[in-house]
Coordinates of C-alpha atoms in Angstrom, one line a residue:
M44 CA -28.2 41.4 35.4
T45 CA -28.1 42.2 31.6
I46 CA -28.3 39.3 28.7
E47 CA -24.6 40.0 28.1
Q48 CA -23.5 39.5 31.7
L49 CA -25.5 36.3 31.8
T50 CA -24.1 35.0 28.8
R51 CA -20.6 35.7 30.1
R52 CA -21.4 33.6 33.3
L53 CA -22.9 30.6 31.5
P54 CA -21.0 27.3 32.3
G55 CA -18.5 26.1 29.9
S56 CA -15.3 28.2 30.5
P57 CA -11.9 26.4 29.7
N58 CA -11.4 23.5 32.1
K59 CA -8.3 21.6 32.9
T60 CA -8.8 19.2 29.8
I61 CA -8.7 22.2 27.5
R62 CA -5.7 23.9 29.2
G63 CA -3.9 20.6 29.3
L64 CA -4.5 20.0 25.5
A65 CA -3.6 23.7 24.7
V66 CA -0.2 23.1 26.6
A67 CA 0.1 19.7 24.6
S68 CA -0.4 21.5 21.3
L69 CA 2.5 23.8 22.1
A70 CA 4.8 21.1 23.3
S71 CA 4.0 18.8 20.5
E72 CA 4.6 21.6 17.7
I73 CA 7.9 22.2 19.4
L74 CA 8.8 18.6 19.7
I75 CA 8.0 17.7 15.8
I76 CA 10.4 20.6 14.9
V77 CA 13.1 18.9 16.9
T78 CA 12.4 15.4 15.5
G79 CA 12.3 17.0 12.1
G80 CA 15.7 18.2 12.6
A81 CA 16.8 14.8 13.9
V82 CA 15.8 13.5 10.6
R83 CA 17.8 15.9 8.5
L84 CA 20.9 15.8 10.8
T85 CA 21.0 12.2 10.6
S86 CA 20.7 12.1 6.7
S87 CA 17.3 10.4 7.1
G88 CA 15.3 12.7 4.9
L89 CA 14.9 10.1 2.3
G90 CA 14.7 7.2 4.7
C91 CA 11.3 6.8 3.3
P92 CA 11.9 7.5 -0.5
T93 CA 8.2 7.8 -1.2
W94 CA 5.1 9.7 0.2
P95 CA 2.5 8.9 1.5
K96 CA 3.9 5.4 1.6
C97 CA 7.3 4.8 2.9
T98 CA 8.1 2.8 -0.1
P99 CA 6.2 2.0 -3.2
E100 CA 5.3 -1.5 -1.7
S101 CA 5.1 -0.7 2.0
L102 CA 3.2 1.9 4.1
V103 CA 5.7 1.3 6.9
A104 CA 9.5 1.2 7.2
T105 CA 10.9 -2.2 6.6
P106 CA 14.2 -3.6 8.4
E107 CA 15.9 -3.5 5.1
M108 CA 15.9 0.4 5.3
G109 CA 17.7 0.4 8.5
I110 CA 18.0 3.2 11.0
N111 CA 17.4 6.0 8.5
G112 CA 14.0 4.5 7.5
A113 CA 12.9 4.2 11.1
I114 CA 13.8 7.6 11.9
E115 CA 12.0 9.0 9.1
F116 CA 8.9 6.8 9.6
G117 CA 9.0 7.7 13.3
N118 CA 8.9 11.4 12.5
R119 CA 5.9 10.7 10.1
L120 CA 4.1 9.0 12.8
L121 CA 4.6 12.0 15.2
T122 CA 2.2 13.6 12.9
F123 CA -0.7 11.6 13.9
L124 CA -0.1 12.5 17.6
L125 CA -0.1 16.0 16.7
A126 CA -3.3 15.2 14.9
A127 CA -4.9 13.4 17.7
I128 CA -4.1 16.5 20.0
A129 CA -5.5 19.0 17.8
F130 CA -8.6 17.1 17.3
A131 CA -9.2 16.5 20.9
M132 CA -8.8 20.2 21.2
L133 CA -11.4 21.0 18.7
V134 CA -13.8 18.6 20.1
S135 CA -13.3 20.0 23.5
V136 CA -14.0 23.6 22.6
W137 CA -16.9 22.6 20.0
K138 CA -19.8 23.2 22.6
M139 CA -18.5 26.8 23.4
A140 CA -17.7 27.9 20.0
Q141 CA -20.2 30.6 19.9
R142 CA -19.0 32.2 23.2
R143 CA -15.2 31.4 22.7
K144 CA -14.5 31.8 18.9
D145 CA -11.0 32.6 19.9
L146 CA -10.3 29.2 21.2
F147 CA -12.4 27.6 18.2
Y148 CA -10.6 29.2 15.3
L149 CA -7.2 28.6 16.9
S150 CA -8.1 25.2 17.3
V151 CA -9.3 24.9 13.8
A152 CA -6.1 26.5 12.4
L153 CA -3.8 24.1 14.3
L154 CA -5.9 21.2 13.1
A155 CA -5.9 22.5 9.5
G156 CA -2.0 23.1 9.7
I157 CA -1.2 19.4 10.2
P158 CA -2.4 18.1 6.6
A159 CA -1.0 21.3 5.2
Q160 CA 2.2 20.2 6.8
A161 CA 2.0 16.7 5.6
I162 CA 1.6 17.9 2.0
I163 CA 4.5 20.1 2.2
G164 CA 6.5 17.0 3.6
G165 CA 5.2 15.1 0.9
I166 CA 6.5 17.5 -1.6
T167 CA 9.8 17.7 0.1
V168 CA 10.2 13.9 -0.4
W169 CA 9.0 14.4 -4.2
T170 CA 11.5 17.0 -4.7
Q171 CA 14.4 15.1 -3.4
L172 CA 14.6 17.6 -0.2
N173 CA 14.6 20.7 -2.2
P174 CA 16.1 23.2 0.4
W175 CA 13.4 26.0 -0.4
V176 CA 10.7 23.3 0.3
V177 CA 12.4 22.1 3.4
G178 CA 12.6 25.8 4.6
C179 CA 8.9 26.4 3.7
H180 CA 8.2 23.3 5.9
F181 CA 10.3 24.7 8.8
V182 CA 8.6 28.2 8.6
V183 CA 5.2 26.9 8.6
S184 CA 6.0 24.8 11.7
I185 CA 7.4 28.0 13.4
T186 CA 4.0 29.8 12.6
M187 CA 2.3 27.0 14.3
V188 CA 4.2 27.3 17.5
A189 CA 3.3 30.7 17.6
A190 CA -0.2 30.1 17.2
A191 CA -0.1 27.4 19.8
T192 CA 1.3 29.8 22.3
V193 CA -1.5 32.3 21.8
L194 CA -3.9 29.2 22.3
V195 CA -2.1 28.7 25.8
H196 CA -2.8 32.2 26.6
R197 CA -6.5 32.1 25.6
A198 CA -7.1 28.9 27.2
W199 CA -6.3 30.3 30.7
L200 CA -9.2 33.0 30.3
D201 CA -12.5 32.1 31.5
N202 CA -15.5 33.3 29.5
D203 CA -15.7 36.4 31.6
Q204 CA -12.2 37.3 31.1
A205 CA -12.3 36.7 27.5
C206 CA -15.1 39.3 27.0
T207 CA -13.2 41.7 29.2
V208 CA -11.6 44.9 27.6
Q209 CA -9.0 46.8 29.8
Q210 CA -6.9 49.8 29.3
Q211 CA -3.5 49.2 27.7
R212 CA -0.9 47.9 30.0
S213 CA 1.9 49.3 27.6
T214 CA 2.7 52.3 25.9
A215 CA 2.5 53.0 22.1
T216 CA 6.2 53.1 21.9
V217 CA 6.6 49.7 23.6
R218 CA 3.9 48.2 21.5
Q219 CA 5.9 49.3 18.3
L220 CA 9.0 48.0 19.7
L221 CA 7.4 44.6 20.4
W222 CA 5.9 44.3 16.7
A223 CA 9.3 45.2 15.5
S224 CA 10.9 42.5 17.5
A225 CA 8.3 40.0 16.0
V226 CA 9.3 41.0 12.6
L227 CA 12.9 40.9 13.3
T228 CA 12.4 37.3 14.8
L229 CA 10.6 36.2 11.7
V230 CA 13.2 37.6 9.3
A231 CA 16.2 36.1 11.4
I232 CA 14.4 32.6 11.4
V233 CA 13.7 32.9 7.7
L234 CA 17.4 34.0 6.9
G235 CA 18.5 31.2 9.2
V236 CA 16.4 28.7 7.0
I237 CA 18.3 30.0 3.9
V238 CA 21.7 29.8 5.5
T239 CA 20.8 26.2 6.4
G240 CA 19.9 25.5 2.8
S241 CA 23.2 26.8 1.6
G242 CA 25.4 24.5 4.0
P243 CA 25.7 20.7 4.9
H244 CA 23.2 18.6 6.8
A245 CA 20.9 18.4 3.6
G246 CA 19.0 15.3 5.0
D247 CA 20.6 13.1 2.5
A248 CA 24.0 12.9 0.8
E249 CA 22.5 13.4 -2.7
A250 CA 20.1 16.2 -1.6
P251 CA 20.5 19.6 -3.5
R252 CA 21.7 22.8 -1.9
N253 CA 20.4 26.4 -2.7
N254 CA 24.0 27.3 -4.2
L255 CA 24.1 30.5 -2.2
D256 CA 27.5 31.3 -0.4
P257 CA 27.1 30.1 3.2
D258 CA 29.5 32.7 4.7
L259 CA 27.6 35.6 3.0
M260 CA 24.3 34.2 3.9
T261 CA 25.5 34.0 7.6
R262 CA 26.6 37.5 7.8
I263 CA 23.1 38.5 6.2
H264 CA 21.3 36.5 8.8
V265 CA 23.1 38.1 11.7
A266 CA 22.2 41.5 10.8
P267 CA 18.4 41.2 12.0
V268 CA 19.8 39.4 15.1
Y269 CA 21.9 42.4 16.2
L270 CA 18.9 44.7 15.7
L271 CA 16.8 42.3 17.6
V272 CA 19.3 42.1 20.4
A273 CA 19.4 46.0 20.3
T274 CA 15.4 46.1 20.4
A275 CA 15.3 43.6 23.3
V276 CA 17.9 45.8 25.4
V277 CA 15.7 48.9 24.9
L278 CA 12.6 47.1 25.9
L279 CA 14.2 45.5 29.1
V280 CA 15.1 48.9 30.1
M281 CA 11.9 50.5 29.5
V282 CA 9.8 47.8 31.1
H283 CA 12.1 48.0 34.3
R284 CA 12.1 51.7 34.5
H285 CA 8.3 52.2 34.6
T286 CA 5.8 50.4 36.8
Q287 CA 3.3 50.5 34.2
L288 CA 5.0 48.1 32.3
A289 CA 5.7 45.5 35.1
E290 CA 3.7 42.9 33.9
L291 CA 6.0 42.8 30.6
R292 CA 9.1 42.3 32.7
R293 CA 9.0 38.4 33.0
P294 CA 8.2 37.9 29.4
M295 CA 10.9 40.4 28.2
V296 CA 13.4 38.7 30.5
L297 CA 12.6 35.3 28.9
F298 CA 12.5 36.5 25.5
A299 CA 16.0 38.2 26.0
V300 CA 17.3 35.1 27.6
V301 CA 16.5 32.9 24.7
I302 CA 17.8 35.5 22.1
L303 CA 21.0 35.4 23.9
L304 CA 21.2 31.6 24.1
Q305 CA 20.0 31.3 20.5
G306 CA 22.8 33.8 19.5
A307 CA 25.5 32.1 21.5
I308 CA 24.7 28.6 20.0
G309 CA 24.7 30.2 16.4
Y310 CA 28.1 31.6 16.9
V311 CA 29.5 28.4 18.3
Q312 CA 28.2 26.1 15.8
H313 CA 29.4 28.3 12.9
F314 CA 33.1 28.4 14.3
T315 CA 33.1 24.8 15.2
G316 CA 32.0 23.5 11.9
L317 CA 28.3 23.0 12.4
P318 CA 28.3 19.9 14.8
I319 CA 24.8 18.2 14.7
V320 CA 24.2 18.5 18.4
L321 CA 24.5 22.3 18.3
V322 CA 22.5 22.4 15.1
G323 CA 19.8 20.6 16.6
L324 CA 19.8 22.9 19.7
H325 CA 19.7 25.8 17.3
M326 CA 16.5 24.5 15.6
L327 CA 15.1 23.8 19.1
G328 CA 16.1 27.5 20.1
A329 CA 14.4 28.7 16.9
A330 CA 11.2 27.1 18.2
L331 CA 11.6 28.5 21.5
L332 CA 12.5 32.0 20.2
A333 CA 9.1 32.0 18.3
A334 CA 7.2 31.1 21.4
A335 CA 9.1 33.7 23.6
C336 CA 8.5 36.4 21.0
T337 CA 4.8 35.5 20.8
H338 CA 4.4 35.6 24.6
A339 CA 6.2 38.9 24.8
V340 CA 4.0 40.6 22.2
Y341 CA 0.7 38.9 23.4
V342 CA 1.3 40.2 26.9
G343 CA 2.2 43.8 25.5
V344 CA -0.6 44.3 23.1
T345 CA -3.5 42.1 24.7
R346 CA -6.2 44.0 26.5
Q347 CA -7.5 41.0 28.3
P348 CA -6.6 39.8 31.9
L349 CA -3.4 37.7 32.2
S350 CA -4.2 34.7 34.0
L351 CA -1.0 33.2 33.0
Q352 CA 0.8 35.9 34.6
G353 CA -1.0 35.5 38.0
A354 CA -2.7 38.8 37.0
H355 CA -6.3 37.5 37.5
S356 CA -7.1 39.4 40.6
T357 CA -5.1 42.7 39.4
G358 CA -6.8 42.3 36.0
Q359 CA -10.4 42.4 37.3
K360 CA -9.8 45.3 39.5
Q361 CA -8.8 47.2 36.2
V362 CA -12.0 46.2 34.3
H363 CA -14.2 48.9 33.2
S364 CA -17.6 48.9 34.9
S365 CA -20.3 48.3 32.3

């Protein structure tokens, strides 16, 4: 047995704790997007009018601030939950940092993103909910959802699998379409943020808007959505026609379902006057869309085994012998 083979088999592969923390990281990143949406949709964005304190005199919300203060302060408290999960994840992978740099760097990135988000949140309050700053806050949260999705995948690989390189499980055309779908997803989400900044639900009655035409921005927003739907349809046909692409079928079906649901919610909310329940579901849908897109792209481009897909045994059969 070579030194490299021995190193791969050293104890310290991700255990149930690490995998549970990875899932918790993803779930909490999605949750804080939903609670952040609740803050905006209930006009609680300035429920705590200062930052980092809730008021100039108090670190926490006071009874006089009512429900809006409680909602905004509750969302701030959730940041500490995310920080605790991210810190626990980093501590859990610390000893295997040399062998599992993938887990270590992803854990560091998620932990570093939390104070960065807190600072952006503070700037949001200081600028009285400037829609461009609010939008930046949301896009960074979406990025963290994508990173947490990759972390979940990587946490299900043991050290041996993480060092394994297999033949590509998809064609060059499929990989290009997957990357195109990722770009279209990001563009659609960013344009959706701009649409939100032009409409109601600013987070406070006195909050500024970006002064863009909501109807025009909505029409611009749906253009990449149409392209994304078309790309997803082409990918679905390709993965179901070729056995080589079988491992991509479930991720692509999931991605397509999320796209269709998100599009349906978007249309209904637009033509029903943007009710807050549907707007909240649309924000949840954006987080799920980012996760589903990342999942599909990861499965299509990675050259490691896919334990999450039940491909542990089949993946090892395809490993190149050293």
